XYZ file of C-alpha atoms in Angstrom:
784
model
C -52.870 -0.076 9.336
C -50.328 -0.037 12.240
C -47.448 -2.020 11.961
C -47.734 -4.969 14.021
C -45.553 -5.885 16.538
C -45.119 -9.415 15.209
C -43.427 -8.042 11.781
C -39.570 -8.301 11.850
C -39.338 -5.637 9.729
C -41.087 -2.967 11.607
C -38.435 -1.590 14.425
C -40.662 0.566 16.868
C -42.807 3.794 16.334
C -41.295 6.153 14.144
C -44.007 8.829 14.150
C -41.906 11.000 16.401
C -38.732 11.301 18.408
C -38.491 11.138 21.699
C -36.950 13.956 23.515
C -37.475 13.022 26.908
C -33.807 13.256 29.223
C -33.234 10.197 30.992
C -31.500 10.439 34.441
C -28.359 8.012 34.703
C -25.821 7.531 37.315
C -23.086 9.619 34.969
C -25.599 12.783 35.076
C -26.104 12.521 38.424
C -22.149 12.707 38.863
C -22.266 15.569 36.739
C -24.890 17.182 39.054
C -22.710 16.352 41.928
C -19.600 17.978 40.603
C -21.373 20.949 39.738
C -22.991 21.668 43.126
C -19.930 20.548 45.044
C -18.014 23.391 42.692
C -20.569 26.114 43.575
C -20.230 25.014 47.046
C -16.381 25.512 47.011
C -16.977 29.339 45.291
C -19.138 30.172 48.037
C -22.235 30.875 45.997
C -24.376 28.161 47.957
C -25.255 29.373 51.619
C -24.277 27.151 54.603
C -28.006 27.009 55.626
C -28.586 25.391 51.884
C -26.000 22.570 52.614
C -27.141 19.160 54.201
C -25.765 17.827 57.556
C -23.165 15.667 56.100
C -21.649 18.479 53.891
C -21.952 20.732 57.246
C -20.156 18.459 59.317
C -17.222 17.815 56.656
C -16.091 21.808 57.198
C -15.655 22.642 53.665
C -13.518 25.227 53.187
C -13.861 27.907 50.319
C -11.466 27.762 47.429
C -10.142 30.708 45.553
C -9.929 29.365 42.131
C -7.551 30.812 39.708
C -8.984 31.932 36.138
C -7.019 28.748 34.571
C -8.999 26.449 36.800
C -12.396 28.186 36.248
C -11.669 27.925 32.261
C -10.828 24.005 32.449
C -13.784 23.460 34.989
C -15.977 24.832 32.548
C -14.713 23.453 28.990
C -14.539 19.918 31.124
C -17.951 20.643 32.087
C -19.004 21.132 28.427
C -17.372 18.398 27.078
C -18.997 15.980 29.825
C -22.615 17.266 28.848
C -22.116 16.502 25.212
C -20.268 13.202 25.483
C -22.056 9.841 26.153
C -22.089 8.324 29.635
C -18.792 7.270 30.996
C -17.787 4.559 33.576
C -16.764 6.229 36.775
C -13.234 4.900 36.398
C -13.067 6.961 32.980
C -14.616 9.751 34.869
C -12.170 10.158 37.284
C -9.300 9.847 34.994
C -10.526 12.536 32.641
C -11.031 14.950 36.097
C -8.189 13.772 38.290
C -5.658 16.353 35.897
C -7.370 19.017 35.641
C -9.423 19.482 39.150
C -8.579 20.934 42.132
C -7.708 18.205 44.738
C -10.408 19.662 47.233
C -12.798 19.796 44.692
C -12.034 16.222 43.555
C -12.181 14.727 47.350
C -15.319 16.331 47.889
C -16.825 15.132 44.776
C -16.105 11.605 45.738
C -17.170 11.914 49.303
C -20.640 13.213 48.022
C -21.109 10.050 45.731
C -19.808 7.742 48.662
C -22.455 9.573 51.006
C -25.403 8.543 48.268
C -24.332 5.056 48.451
C -24.619 4.867 52.197
C -27.367 7.014 53.044
C -29.822 5.556 50.564
C -32.634 6.882 47.894
C -33.341 9.658 49.939
C -30.011 11.467 50.191
C -30.434 11.293 46.337
C -34.091 12.959 46.594
C -33.093 15.552 49.002
C -30.113 16.478 46.829
C -31.887 16.920 43.620
C -34.798 18.918 45.205
C -32.182 20.990 46.555
C -30.289 21.480 43.188
C -33.651 22.192 41.464
C -34.685 25.346 43.828
C -31.420 26.673 42.849
C -32.465 27.189 39.137
C -36.021 27.864 40.094
C -35.626 30.385 42.657
C -37.446 33.722 42.351
C -35.353 36.094 43.265
C -33.061 37.875 40.945
C -29.502 36.431 41.856
C -30.101 32.952 41.188
C -27.405 30.470 41.688
C -27.618 28.716 38.319
C -29.200 30.726 35.456
C -31.971 28.820 34.352
C -31.238 29.477 30.478
C -27.541 28.426 30.910
C -26.154 25.117 29.475
C -25.741 24.039 33.070
C -29.205 25.330 33.767
C -30.847 23.538 30.900
C -29.344 20.739 31.974
C -30.185 20.535 35.672
C -33.958 21.710 34.861
C -34.229 18.751 32.532
C -32.896 16.065 34.924
C -34.952 17.534 37.744
C -38.141 16.869 35.624
C -37.104 13.443 34.618
C -36.362 12.806 38.172
C -39.834 14.042 39.433
C -41.494 11.552 37.001
C -39.975 8.601 38.535
C -42.161 6.624 40.598
C -40.724 5.376 44.311
C -39.864 2.118 42.764
C -37.843 3.493 39.997
C -36.020 5.732 42.183
C -35.206 2.902 44.202
C -33.981 1.059 41.015
C -32.053 4.000 39.866
C -30.415 4.141 43.535
C -29.059 0.659 42.837
C -27.932 1.255 39.631
C -26.103 4.152 41.277
C -24.745 1.968 43.886
C -23.499 -0.374 41.213
C -22.062 2.458 39.316
C -20.001 3.802 42.405
C -18.926 0.317 43.439
C -17.303 -0.382 39.956
C -14.714 2.264 40.579
C -13.669 1.145 43.815
C -13.529 -2.399 42.705
C -11.234 -1.407 39.834
C -8.942 0.267 42.679
C -8.931 -2.585 44.729
C -8.168 -5.048 41.885
C -5.136 -2.822 40.777
C -3.893 -2.607 44.001
C -4.286 -6.336 44.194
C -2.989 -7.413 40.914
C 0.619 -8.966 42.125
C -1.133 -10.975 44.848
C -3.630 -12.352 42.724
C -0.978 -13.310 39.807
C 0.926 -15.306 42.660
C -1.958 -16.898 43.964
C -2.863 -17.991 40.256
C 0.558 -19.417 39.829
C 0.723 -21.391 43.103
C -2.959 -22.734 42.668
C -2.749 -26.410 41.887
C -6.458 -26.833 40.793
C -7.221 -25.973 37.245
C -9.968 -23.202 36.848
C -13.213 -24.675 36.199
C -14.813 -24.528 32.608
C -17.146 -21.505 31.189
C -20.492 -22.257 32.340
C -23.918 -21.087 30.482
C -24.536 -18.812 33.242
C -21.390 -17.140 33.006
C -22.140 -16.340 29.363
C -25.486 -14.859 30.004
C -24.034 -12.778 33.019
C -21.434 -11.211 30.525
C -23.839 -10.553 28.272
C -25.784 -8.797 30.764
C -23.111 -6.824 31.937
C -21.884 -5.738 28.644
C -25.322 -4.526 27.704
C -25.546 -2.358 31.034
C -21.716 -0.951 30.701
C -22.645 0.031 27.059
C -22.762 3.764 27.192
C -25.947 5.594 26.846
C -26.730 8.500 24.434
C -29.585 10.824 24.782
C -30.970 12.286 21.491
C -28.954 15.398 22.245
C -25.739 13.520 22.494
C -26.176 11.289 19.734
C -27.050 13.879 17.510
C -23.798 15.907 18.961
C -21.926 12.572 18.342
C -22.857 12.247 14.855
C -22.556 15.497 13.551
C -19.075 15.543 15.081
C -17.975 12.213 13.709
C -19.522 13.266 10.206
C -17.417 16.199 10.038
C -14.011 14.469 11.417
C -14.662 11.884 8.547
C -14.743 14.463 5.609
C -12.219 16.337 7.253
C -9.485 14.504 9.024
C -10.192 10.738 9.223
C -7.320 9.930 11.470
C -8.853 11.959 14.212
C -12.348 10.159 14.176
C -12.910 7.128 16.069
C -11.337 3.828 14.505
C -13.897 1.703 12.479
C -14.767 -0.826 15.003
C -15.306 1.652 17.804
C -17.216 3.751 15.953
C -19.782 1.098 15.109
C -19.858 -0.006 18.576
C -20.968 3.336 19.274
C -23.579 3.664 16.443
C -25.006 0.547 17.982
C -25.245 2.133 21.289
C -26.983 5.026 19.656
C -29.488 2.886 17.774
C -29.977 1.206 21.031
C -30.933 4.340 22.962
C -32.181 6.009 20.299
C -33.951 3.412 17.682
C -35.728 6.201 15.459
C -32.589 8.076 14.795
C -32.203 7.899 11.412
C -28.878 9.954 10.962
C -26.944 7.049 12.831
C -27.440 4.778 9.875
C -26.066 7.399 7.715
C -22.847 7.844 10.063
C -22.895 3.699 9.754
C -22.819 4.063 6.391
C -19.820 6.489 5.854
C -17.957 4.247 8.409
C -18.500 1.565 6.002
C -17.324 3.530 3.246
C -14.006 3.813 5.445
C -13.066 0.037 5.153
C -15.195 -0.459 1.925
C -17.654 -2.809 3.055
C -19.928 -2.823 0.222
C -22.670 -4.569 2.002
C -22.806 -2.950 5.028
C -22.674 0.563 3.518
C -25.337 -0.600 1.184
C -27.542 -1.727 3.971
C -26.788 1.247 6.079
C -27.770 3.271 3.224
C -31.390 1.739 2.623
C -32.000 1.769 6.571
C -31.204 5.496 6.651
C -33.667 6.598 3.792
C -36.251 3.880 5.155
C -36.380 4.972 8.669
C -36.334 8.665 7.817
C -39.123 8.015 5.391
C -41.395 6.639 8.035
C -40.392 9.391 10.205
C -42.714 11.438 8.334
C -45.898 10.884 10.229
C -49.270 11.760 8.965
C -49.477 12.460 5.249
C -49.463 16.305 4.370
C -48.492 17.890 1.202
C -45.315 19.202 2.902
C -44.377 15.749 4.248
C -45.371 14.170 0.993
C -42.758 16.636 -0.721
C -40.020 15.926 1.818
C -40.479 12.060 1.038
C -40.151 12.713 -2.815
C -36.891 14.735 -2.208
C -35.536 11.984 -0.059
C -36.347 9.403 -2.632
C -34.325 11.509 -5.168
C -31.326 11.927 -3.042
C -31.468 8.322 -1.983
C -31.007 7.343 -5.592
C -28.211 9.897 -5.985
C -26.508 8.894 -2.622
C -26.791 5.162 -4.182
C -25.288 6.164 -7.292
C -22.509 7.659 -5.324
C -21.906 4.411 -3.582
C -21.631 2.376 -6.579
C -19.399 5.040 -7.885
C -16.830 4.153 -5.006
C -16.543 0.530 -5.776
C -16.326 1.424 -9.345
C -19.721 -0.386 -10.121
C -20.208 1.982 -13.094
C -23.110 0.028 -14.911
C -25.479 0.177 -11.782
C -24.226 3.896 -10.983
C -25.483 5.149 -14.149
C -28.835 3.114 -13.359
C -29.322 4.786 -10.309
C -28.183 8.367 -11.619
C -30.546 7.740 -14.583
C -33.214 7.314 -12.014
C -32.332 10.254 -9.690
C -32.440 12.310 -12.979
C -35.698 10.913 -14.088
C -37.511 11.876 -10.485
C -35.657 15.297 -10.552
C -36.879 16.224 -13.887
C -40.533 15.086 -12.825
C -40.477 17.368 -9.601
C -38.083 20.294 -11.695
C -35.731 19.650 -9.071
C -32.710 21.515 -10.530
C -30.541 21.194 -7.506
C -30.605 17.661 -7.731
C -30.082 17.607 -11.248
C -27.111 19.508 -10.979
C -25.733 17.100 -8.514
C -26.516 14.105 -10.724
C -25.114 15.886 -14.032
C -21.686 16.170 -11.746
C -21.680 12.421 -11.016
C -22.825 11.752 -14.610
C -19.665 13.529 -15.799
C -17.399 12.067 -13.586
C -18.575 8.451 -14.901
C -18.418 9.552 -18.330
C -15.510 8.861 -20.760
C -13.290 11.763 -20.416
C -11.862 13.714 -23.201
C -15.272 13.398 -25.280
C -17.104 16.367 -27.224
C -20.274 15.154 -25.611
C -18.816 15.109 -21.880
C -17.308 18.711 -22.483
C -20.411 20.166 -23.556
C -22.596 18.475 -20.336
C -19.545 20.154 -18.358
C -19.982 23.520 -19.810
C -23.486 23.514 -19.193
C -23.142 22.184 -15.643
C -21.080 25.162 -14.757
C -23.470 27.594 -16.201
C -26.410 26.091 -14.432
C -24.853 25.481 -11.207
C -23.281 29.233 -11.151
C -26.937 30.179 -11.616
C -28.352 27.982 -8.700
C -25.407 29.248 -6.507
C -23.618 25.697 -6.084
C -20.131 26.839 -5.517
C -18.993 23.524 -4.814
C -20.593 22.024 -7.835
C -19.011 24.528 -9.976
C -15.565 24.020 -8.814
C -15.853 20.268 -8.795
C -16.965 20.421 -12.222
C -14.054 22.729 -13.313
C -11.602 20.007 -11.624
C -13.114 17.493 -14.074
C -12.522 19.949 -16.863
C -9.004 20.194 -16.140
C -8.628 16.410 -16.209
C -10.651 16.157 -19.497
C -8.201 18.847 -21.165
C -5.177 16.680 -19.946
C -6.720 13.559 -22.034
C -7.672 15.377 -24.922
C -5.584 18.251 -25.408
C -5.088 18.201 -29.278
C -4.423 21.809 -29.943
C -2.553 24.886 -29.065
C -5.609 26.504 -27.168
C -6.110 23.338 -24.751
C -2.983 24.267 -22.520
C -4.979 27.905 -22.109
C -8.175 26.089 -21.346
C -6.674 24.204 -18.313
C -5.070 27.546 -16.868
C -8.295 29.379 -17.486
C -10.359 26.343 -15.389
C -7.829 26.779 -12.560
C -7.900 30.686 -11.881
C -11.898 30.260 -11.916
C -11.792 27.089 -9.718
C -9.435 29.396 -7.553
C -11.697 32.460 -7.647
C -14.641 30.604 -6.602
C -12.969 28.581 -3.686
C -11.622 31.834 -2.196
C -15.119 33.833 -2.796
C -16.959 31.274 -0.675
C -14.259 30.245 1.633
C -14.469 26.478 0.488
C -11.234 25.330 2.496
C -11.537 21.435 1.317
C -11.676 22.673 -2.293
C -8.511 25.322 -2.023
C -6.625 22.180 -0.852
C -7.856 20.233 -3.715
C -7.125 22.812 -6.130
C -3.591 23.705 -4.887
C -3.200 19.961 -5.168
C -4.184 19.746 -8.473
C -2.108 22.653 -9.599
C 0.732 20.929 -8.279
C 0.259 17.809 -9.912
C -0.492 19.872 -13.102
C 3.022 21.699 -13.094
C 4.556 18.185 -12.416
C 2.910 16.699 -15.139
C 4.019 19.442 -17.574
C 7.667 19.071 -16.260
C 7.936 22.458 -14.165
C 8.818 20.784 -10.932
C 9.924 23.744 -9.216
C 6.598 25.535 -9.655
C 5.000 22.086 -8.523
C 7.093 22.201 -5.235
C 5.598 25.717 -4.370
C 2.174 24.908 -4.880
C 2.600 21.654 -2.866
C 4.054 23.779 -0.006
C 1.065 26.380 -0.410
C -1.384 23.532 0.058
C 0.548 22.645 3.409
C 0.558 26.533 4.603
C -3.442 27.047 3.968
C -5.461 27.592 6.850
C -8.016 25.046 6.455
C -9.690 24.843 9.920
C -13.362 24.697 10.260
C -14.854 24.437 13.641
C -11.162 23.526 15.193
C -10.594 21.005 12.783
C -7.912 20.945 9.950
C -8.692 19.211 6.499
C -6.243 16.418 6.367
C -7.598 14.556 3.018
C -6.374 13.637 -0.241
C -4.578 16.976 -1.271
C -2.696 17.048 1.790
C -1.039 13.664 1.261
C -0.571 14.357 -2.619
C 1.063 17.657 -1.492
C 3.272 15.646 1.069
C 4.441 12.906 -1.570
C 5.288 15.697 -4.071
C 7.690 17.476 -1.532
C 9.108 13.948 -1.052
C 9.580 13.153 -4.513
C 11.460 16.667 -4.999
C 13.866 16.176 -2.145
C 14.498 12.635 -3.555
C 15.325 14.078 -7.075
C 17.987 16.512 -5.193
C 19.499 13.457 -3.583
C 18.169 14.454 0.014
C 16.934 11.029 0.398
C 16.811 11.446 4.557
C 14.635 14.740 4.222
C 12.295 12.792 1.516
C 11.868 9.663 4.041
C 10.973 12.055 7.034
C 8.227 13.595 4.791
C 7.016 10.495 3.975
C 7.114 9.311 7.432
C 5.285 12.285 8.649
C 2.744 11.307 5.863
C 2.290 7.922 7.503
C 1.371 9.533 10.472
C -1.270 11.734 9.073
C -2.758 8.843 7.008
C -2.012 5.202 8.894
C -1.693 2.418 6.351
C -5.343 1.230 7.040
C -6.503 4.529 5.505
C -8.068 4.901 2.166
C -5.197 7.453 1.229
C -2.458 5.423 2.446
C -1.980 4.271 -1.358
C -0.333 7.363 -2.360
C 2.547 8.024 0.187
C 2.943 4.188 -0.069
C 3.665 4.139 -3.771
C 5.819 7.321 -3.645
C 8.073 5.546 -0.833
C 8.185 2.540 -3.092
C 9.103 4.705 -5.923
C 12.237 6.534 -4.092
C 13.446 3.142 -2.751
C 13.390 1.992 -6.583
C 15.219 4.782 -7.753
C 17.720 4.736 -5.037
C 18.401 1.162 -5.021
C 18.501 1.103 -9.023
C 21.456 4.061 -9.139
C 23.166 2.276 -6.199
C 23.215 -1.341 -8.131
C 21.215 -3.038 -5.229
C 18.991 -5.071 -7.938
C 17.460 -7.184 -5.149
C 15.952 -4.133 -3.193
C 14.738 -2.344 -6.672
C 13.203 -5.677 -7.694
C 11.374 -5.864 -4.475
C 10.518 -2.306 -4.640
C 9.151 -2.599 -8.314
C 6.913 -5.757 -7.331
C 5.425 -3.157 -4.778
C 4.582 -0.428 -7.154
C 3.203 -2.982 -9.462
C 0.537 -4.328 -6.524
C -0.575 -0.480 -6.482
C -0.272 0.412 -10.158
C 0.320 -2.548 -12.706
C 1.751 -0.338 -15.682
C 3.745 1.804 -13.450
C 5.091 -1.480 -12.036
C 5.775 -3.049 -15.329
C 7.555 0.205 -16.547
C 10.007 -0.108 -13.531
C 10.437 -3.848 -13.935
C 11.842 -3.101 -17.629
C 13.978 -0.406 -16.483
C 15.252 -2.686 -13.875
C 16.028 -5.579 -16.330
C 17.814 -3.147 -18.895
C 20.234 -2.380 -15.891
C 20.791 -5.686 -15.220
C 21.433 -6.136 -19.119
C 18.595 -8.617 -19.524
C 17.966 -6.760 -22.789
C 15.372 -9.333 -24.312
C 13.047 -9.114 -21.028
C 13.293 -5.589 -21.138
C 12.222 -5.379 -24.799
C 9.262 -7.756 -24.168
C 8.070 -5.881 -21.188
C 8.020 -2.365 -22.976
C 6.495 -3.678 -26.522
C 3.693 -5.248 -24.334
C 3.253 -1.711 -22.609
C 3.287 0.169 -25.773
C 0.453 -2.264 -27.270
C -1.583 -1.751 -24.120
C -1.004 2.036 -24.096
C -2.104 2.203 -27.821
C -5.139 0.234 -27.184
C -6.494 1.550 -24.085
C -7.386 4.975 -23.056
C -6.390 4.637 -19.215
C -2.836 5.648 -20.013
C -2.053 8.982 -19.659
C 0.160 11.145 -22.345
C 3.097 11.441 -19.752
C 3.113 7.605 -19.020
C 2.995 6.938 -23.033
C 5.758 9.168 -23.475
C 8.040 7.469 -20.493
C 7.177 4.403 -22.239
C 8.497 5.166 -25.492
C 11.419 7.006 -23.904
C 12.351 3.661 -21.981
C 11.816 1.789 -25.095
C 14.498 3.972 -27.287
C 16.982 3.715 -24.104
C 17.029 0.296 -24.430
C 17.946 0.166 -28.187
C 20.449 2.782 -27.777
C 22.015 0.374 -24.938
C 22.569 -1.963 -27.620
C 24.041 0.528 -30.180
C 20.996 -0.282 -32.396
C 20.186 3.757 -33.230
C 18.067 3.069 -36.298
C 15.447 1.372 -33.864
C 15.684 3.998 -31.530
C 15.120 6.956 -33.581
C 11.384 6.202 -34.867
C 10.557 5.757 -30.630
C 12.040 8.836 -30.092
C 10.625 11.015 -32.758
C 6.800 9.572 -31.718
C 7.788 10.499 -28.184
C 8.565 14.091 -28.863
C 5.848 14.486 -31.163
C 3.305 13.133 -28.212
C 5.125 15.331 -25.739
C 4.493 18.367 -28.171
C 1.133 17.699 -28.647
C 0.293 17.407 -25.109
C 2.649 20.547 -24.079
C 4.808 17.942 -21.817
C 7.722 20.223 -21.860
C 10.276 18.347 -19.678
C 9.649 14.883 -21.430
C 10.160 16.672 -24.645
C 13.293 17.875 -23.758
C 14.434 14.485 -22.355
C 13.628 13.081 -25.974
C 15.573 15.843 -27.608
C 18.713 15.014 -25.251
C 18.521 11.499 -26.489
C 18.257 12.638 -30.237
C 21.702 14.863 -29.502
C 23.146 11.363 -28.104
C 22.353 9.434 -31.254
C 23.575 12.147 -33.326
C 27.238 12.336 -31.360
C 27.479 8.408 -32.014
C 26.857 9.385 -35.373
C 29.870 11.504 -35.598
C 27.665 14.950 -35.616
C 28.796 16.509 -32.512
C 28.032 19.959 -33.683
C 24.425 19.262 -34.290
C 24.098 17.236 -31.021
C 25.240 20.516 -29.544
C 22.439 22.621 -31.106
C 19.985 20.198 -29.473
C 21.454 20.352 -26.262
C 21.401 24.113 -26.061
C 17.637 24.370 -26.872
C 16.641 22.023 -23.689
C 19.654 22.830 -21.687
C 17.400 25.709 -19.972
C 14.401 23.522 -19.044
C 16.533 20.594 -17.869
C 19.133 22.488 -15.594
C 16.107 24.827 -14.274
C 13.691 21.845 -13.348
C 15.512 18.414 -13.820
C 16.173 16.154 -11.025
C 19.893 16.001 -10.086
C 20.252 12.649 -12.138
C 19.096 14.236 -15.351
C 21.091 17.553 -14.933
C 24.262 15.469 -14.554
C 23.667 13.317 -17.544
C 22.943 16.342 -19.733
C 26.462 17.844 -18.532
C 27.964 14.826 -19.202
C 26.504 14.407 -22.965
C 27.261 18.151 -23.347
C 30.752 17.827 -22.146
C 31.328 15.017 -24.650
C 29.762 16.783 -27.539
C 31.943 19.972 -26.846
C 35.227 17.806 -26.763
C 34.360 15.798 -29.934
C 33.415 19.055 -31.456
C 36.639 20.697 -30.376
C 38.690 17.685 -31.654
C 37.103 18.116 -35.125
C 37.507 21.727 -35.298
C 40.767 23.729 -36.133
C 41.514 25.516 -32.797
C 44.859 26.934 -31.227
C 46.742 24.920 -28.819
C 45.831 27.583 -26.243
C 42.192 27.273 -27.088
C 41.695 23.871 -27.110
C 43.328 23.577 -23.610
C 40.732 26.420 -22.427
C 37.839 24.360 -23.723
C 39.283 21.267 -22.098
C 39.757 23.089 -18.746
C 35.832 24.082 -19.201
C 35.025 20.637 -19.789
C 37.002 19.082 -16.621
C 35.197 22.095 -14.492
C 31.863 20.568 -15.898
C 32.856 17.082 -15.515
C 33.894 17.981 -11.684
C 29.868 19.166 -11.467
C 28.662 15.846 -12.849
C 30.519 13.960 -10.448
C 29.095 16.108 -7.513
C 25.563 15.149 -8.750
C 26.137 11.780 -9.318
C 27.444 11.172 -6.021
C 24.628 13.440 -4.459
C 22.144 10.495 -5.674
C 24.617 7.696 -4.665
C 24.833 6.656 -8.439
C 28.010 4.773 -7.798
C 28.220 3.347 -11.459
C 27.540 6.537 -13.068
C 30.219 8.335 -11.007
C 32.726 5.587 -12.055
C 31.907 6.358 -15.782
C 31.933 10.260 -14.951
C 35.713 9.774 -13.200
C 36.921 7.623 -16.148
C 36.068 10.271 -18.598
C 37.823 12.920 -16.317
C 41.088 10.845 -16.107
C 40.976 10.983 -20.015
C 40.396 14.638 -20.101
C 43.033 15.399 -17.495
C 45.224 12.805 -19.511
C 45.163 14.849 -22.631
C 45.737 17.980 -20.606
C 48.901 16.474 -19.535
C 48.057 17.092 -15.839
C 49.304 13.431 -14.627
C 48.610 14.306 -10.790
C 44.746 14.802 -11.525
C 44.669 11.524 -13.676
C 46.381 9.398 -11.169
C 44.155 10.760 -8.612
C 40.705 10.046 -10.943
C 42.401 6.663 -11.955
C 43.017 5.557 -8.307
C 39.298 6.595 -7.278
C 37.873 4.841 -10.413
C 39.934 1.664 -9.337
C 38.342 1.945 -5.512
C 34.761 2.066 -7.381
C 35.241 -0.518 -9.659
C 35.788 -2.780 -6.797
C 32.701 -1.831 -5.263
C 30.557 -1.697 -8.201
C 32.253 -4.226 -11.120
C 31.578 -3.461 -14.567
C 29.611 -6.049 -16.559
C 31.637 -7.713 -18.818
C 28.960 -7.923 -21.800
C 24.967 -8.376 -22.146
C 23.105 -10.433 -24.408
C 20.929 -8.910 -27.010
C 19.148 -11.391 -29.649
C 21.973 -13.998 -29.306
C 24.846 -11.462 -29.793
C 27.305 -10.080 -27.387
C 27.184 -6.454 -26.898
C 30.211 -4.571 -25.659
C 29.657 -3.392 -22.151
C 30.631 0.388 -23.668
C 27.123 0.400 -24.695
C 25.844 0.811 -21.208
């Protein structure tokens, strides 16, 4: 039974798509532009021109190669884009066209308005004869882009009745008159404003007829899309959304264009899928779900009569509809609904023996499963092998990336680190073999994150720069997704760790331009920016600014924000509050699988630092041992080195400087090679103190002891310079004070007085806290 027109869910016939071209004033303007261009080049004989053209005395123009190229590329863009208003068309053509060609084009349009519909009919017939000419030297080749465009419009105009031609001429006059009104209104803008200000009567209210007229004008002025234009627009915007969302139309404008496409082409199901992608940009669940339903519903109804091939296509459509529904739920973290949709897709794919759909579903199932389990690992191994057999390189490289993440969660043996590197190498080979530019960027960003996770920051910086230097252009559009933002954040953090805060902020400003705040990847640079601002304010002693940055980080990542707040309370001397926050984080990390191993180690390290601050070495030791064990288990080399450095501090305070020196020498290469300026300065400071303490306990001659003290002064000068580079004023004060003590032991009174004077100046800028409170007992400030 055919659908009734009274059915509210039936939206027109879907048996076949209309491919007829409709002539519009905009398309006629393009024909006029093409005609005038050929006239001025001398390709149209004088006998072929009408009387009005002859009377103008149009002179031939010798166009340069650059002008020809600009004209051809502009015409190609105008043929593919939707209809433009006359003012927009003028604004686009004015800076590109020859002035004489522009004036001739506008004159021809004005003649159409004055001479009536017969002028339009004669023009179309004359232009059609150029395409359908029998001689070999035809003026417009019938197989060219322009020739096909002229032929389609000529046939469309030939089908019009006389009343339709008159109606088209009326619309053409309105189209031309709108451009004239815009010029007049812009010229008289000042007079209109003065008349409005001097008028004594109030403007009348808005009446119902005004609303209806405005609504009609809006519908008429909306851009018209032919089917070819709509398909080109959908393909272009879909590619931009997947490669560079910032270059695509804004969500509101894109939705307006989709609405215009559906009004002109109600049977174009792909427009609903573009609406679905647009809704995902702004996290609109209901709109995305409805658009996805509409896409597969309309696509199924377009099948027409039932044939075996159409029935097979409809079954494929149902399977991928369930798969896309699972992807939608996964985007909004609806894991139960996503698994239900995936199981439905898997069931239909198994019934139809569709291995390709099964592999796509298995990749999503691996993503939704618990990472680090043996079951998930075996599923990934099978998915990699089967996807390779089916020549699905994207599936293979995505699964390899998931394998790397799974190893990070559950690497409990020595071979896990080797597995991660092996997966990375396989992913790189597949991406290069199949020219998967987007996946190359993903793999490079993952390598940078992986090296940073292990503590090799120089390699992480190199990989981040490699991502930014990749040529990821596809059809002239460079990939600008999440990996690019991550690479920029890596470089910003790297510069901030070296004390180059201005360079870091410039990099983040560039990231802001490429990923505006309303885009979905903006949270990456926003969190990086707040983290850098927190560290800078913390080292400089600006507590209010640091507290504000920590609150912003907590809004984006709760665990990271709590850790930063605990560190801030520790620096402010609020030890009880800091301990409470850190013990809460330790309990959460023990009971939840959402904490990565490096975050657990950082929490334990911060907790040990609080106990060291209060002089409670015994309480700090178990946390440091736990952190060191955890870091070694997960191959976190840098965090293991930091734990060892804190153990050396405990040994120094236990009057064991020689043992502390031995520990520091084992991690010195790692920290000095890949550490931040702050960590390197702390390491050298502790190393100097251990050297001096060890020398004081040893029986050195006066000369040897003096040489050791001079070396210690040189190292302390480096420590002061490193602390100054990161604006750590309070740490500079501590280092200058210790340097003054060293010069005093050497008997260098001038240098001692210079350091003492500088210490006094710094102490006036950043006063030392008198004491901190810990469990009701007053703790001297020397433990800070």
